[in-house]
Coordinates of C-alpha atoms in Angstrom, one line a residue:
Q13 CA -165.5 25.1 72.2
V14 CA -163.4 27.9 70.5
Q15 CA -160.4 29.4 72.0
L16 CA -159.9 33.1 72.0
V17 CA -156.5 35.4 72.6
V18 CA -157.2 39.0 73.0
T19 CA -154.3 41.6 72.5
G20 CA -154.0 45.2 71.6
G21 CA -154.5 46.5 75.1
G22 CA -152.4 49.1 76.9
L23 CA -152.2 53.0 78.2
V24 CA -153.4 55.9 76.3
Q25 CA -153.9 59.2 76.9
A26 CA -157.7 60.9 76.8
G27 CA -158.5 61.6 73.1
G28 CA -156.3 58.8 71.9
S29 CA -157.3 55.7 70.1
L30 CA -156.9 51.7 70.4
R31 CA -157.3 48.6 68.4
L32 CA -157.9 45.7 69.9
S33 CA -157.9 41.9 68.4
C34 CA -159.4 38.6 69.4
A35 CA -158.1 36.0 67.7
A36 CA -159.9 32.6 67.4
A37 CA -159.1 29.0 67.3
G38 CA -161.3 25.7 67.4
R39 CA -164.0 25.4 65.5
T40 CA -164.8 27.6 62.2
F41 CA -164.9 31.1 63.3
S42 CA -167.1 32.3 60.8
N43 CA -170.1 30.3 62.5
Y44 CA -169.7 32.6 65.9
H45 CA -171.4 35.9 66.4
M46 CA -169.0 37.7 68.2
A47 CA -169.2 40.9 71.1
W48 CA -166.7 42.8 73.4
F49 CA -167.3 43.2 76.9
R50 CA -165.5 45.1 79.5
Q51 CA -165.1 45.3 83.3
A52 CA -163.8 47.9 85.6
P53 CA -162.7 47.6 88.8
G54 CA -165.8 46.9 91.3
K55 CA -167.9 46.7 88.5
E56 CA -170.1 44.3 86.6
R57 CA -168.7 43.1 83.2
E58 CA -170.9 45.2 80.7
F59 CA -171.7 44.9 76.9
V60 CA -169.4 46.9 74.4
A61 CA -170.2 45.7 70.6
A62 CA -171.4 42.4 69.0
I63 CA -171.1 41.8 65.4
S64 CA -173.1 39.0 63.6
R65 CA -171.5 36.2 61.7
S66 CA -171.1 37.7 58.5
G67 CA -170.6 41.4 59.7
S68 CA -173.7 42.4 58.9
M69 CA -175.3 43.3 61.7
K70 CA -173.6 45.0 64.5
L71 CA -174.7 46.4 67.7
Y72 CA -173.2 49.2 70.3
A73 CA -173.7 50.2 73.8
D74 CA -174.8 53.4 73.9
S75 CA -171.8 54.9 75.7
V76 CA -169.3 53.9 72.9
K77 CA -171.6 54.8 70.1
G78 CA -169.7 57.1 67.5
R79 CA -166.2 56.2 69.1
F80 CA -165.9 52.1 69.2
T81 CA -166.0 50.4 65.8
I82 CA -166.3 46.4 66.1
S83 CA -165.2 44.4 62.8
R84 CA -164.4 41.0 61.7
D85 CA -162.1 39.4 59.2
N86 CA -163.4 35.6 59.1
A87 CA -160.6 34.7 56.7
K88 CA -158.2 35.6 59.6
N89 CA -160.4 34.5 62.7
A90 CA -160.2 37.5 63.9
V91 CA -162.4 39.9 65.4
Y92 CA -161.5 43.7 66.0
L93 CA -162.5 46.8 68.2
Q94 CA -161.1 50.1 67.1
M95 CA -161.3 52.6 69.8
N96 CA -161.6 56.7 69.1
S97 CA -161.5 59.2 71.4
L98 CA -161.1 57.0 74.4
K99 CA -162.1 58.9 77.8
P100 CA -161.1 57.8 81.1
D101 CA -164.4 55.9 82.0
D102 CA -163.2 53.8 79.2
T103 CA -160.7 52.1 81.6
A104 CA -161.1 48.4 81.8
V105 CA -160.2 45.1 81.3
Y106 CA -161.8 44.3 77.8
Y107 CA -163.0 40.7 76.7
C108 CA -163.9 38.8 73.6
A109 CA -166.7 36.6 73.3
T110 CA -168.7 34.1 71.0
G111 CA -172.2 33.3 71.1
P112 CA -175.6 32.1 69.9
S113 CA -176.9 35.5 68.8
V114 CA -176.1 39.4 68.6
T115 CA -177.2 40.7 72.0
S116 CA -176.3 42.6 74.5
K117 CA -176.7 40.2 77.8
V118 CA -173.3 38.7 79.0
A119 CA -174.9 35.1 80.2
S120 CA -175.8 34.7 76.4
Y121 CA -172.0 34.1 75.6
D122 CA -170.3 30.8 76.3
S123 CA -166.4 31.2 75.3
W124 CA -164.5 34.1 76.8
G125 CA -160.9 35.4 76.0
Q126 CA -158.3 36.3 78.7
G127 CA -158.7 39.8 78.5
T128 CA -156.8 42.6 78.1
Q129 CA -156.0 45.9 80.3
V130 CA -157.1 49.3 78.4
T131 CA -156.3 52.3 80.6
V132 CA -156.7 55.8 79.6
S133 CA -155.5 58.5 81.5
S134 CA -156.9 62.0 81.6

């Protein structure tokens, strides 16, 4: 199993930007597909973005396409989520996760980071 630590959340005004980082320790990071999910209060956890082991394949939720960018650096054992043009609806706890495929399905991911709060004020 891989241990994941998420950093980079915070409070930002609408239209602003944040960059989340997820550092991995344990097994070989480059063996894992990675993803970001988020969960707002009273709502189910939802898919944000995913990236393949090599970084060649990326998948985004429609709600973040064109605003968020997922990337990874296998040499640093890290995956990132650059979030631009943030909206109040983006307010949530953001999690990173590892899984066996590049998919939007929550149940497909088996290791999760602790989450970081992102709050976007209007």
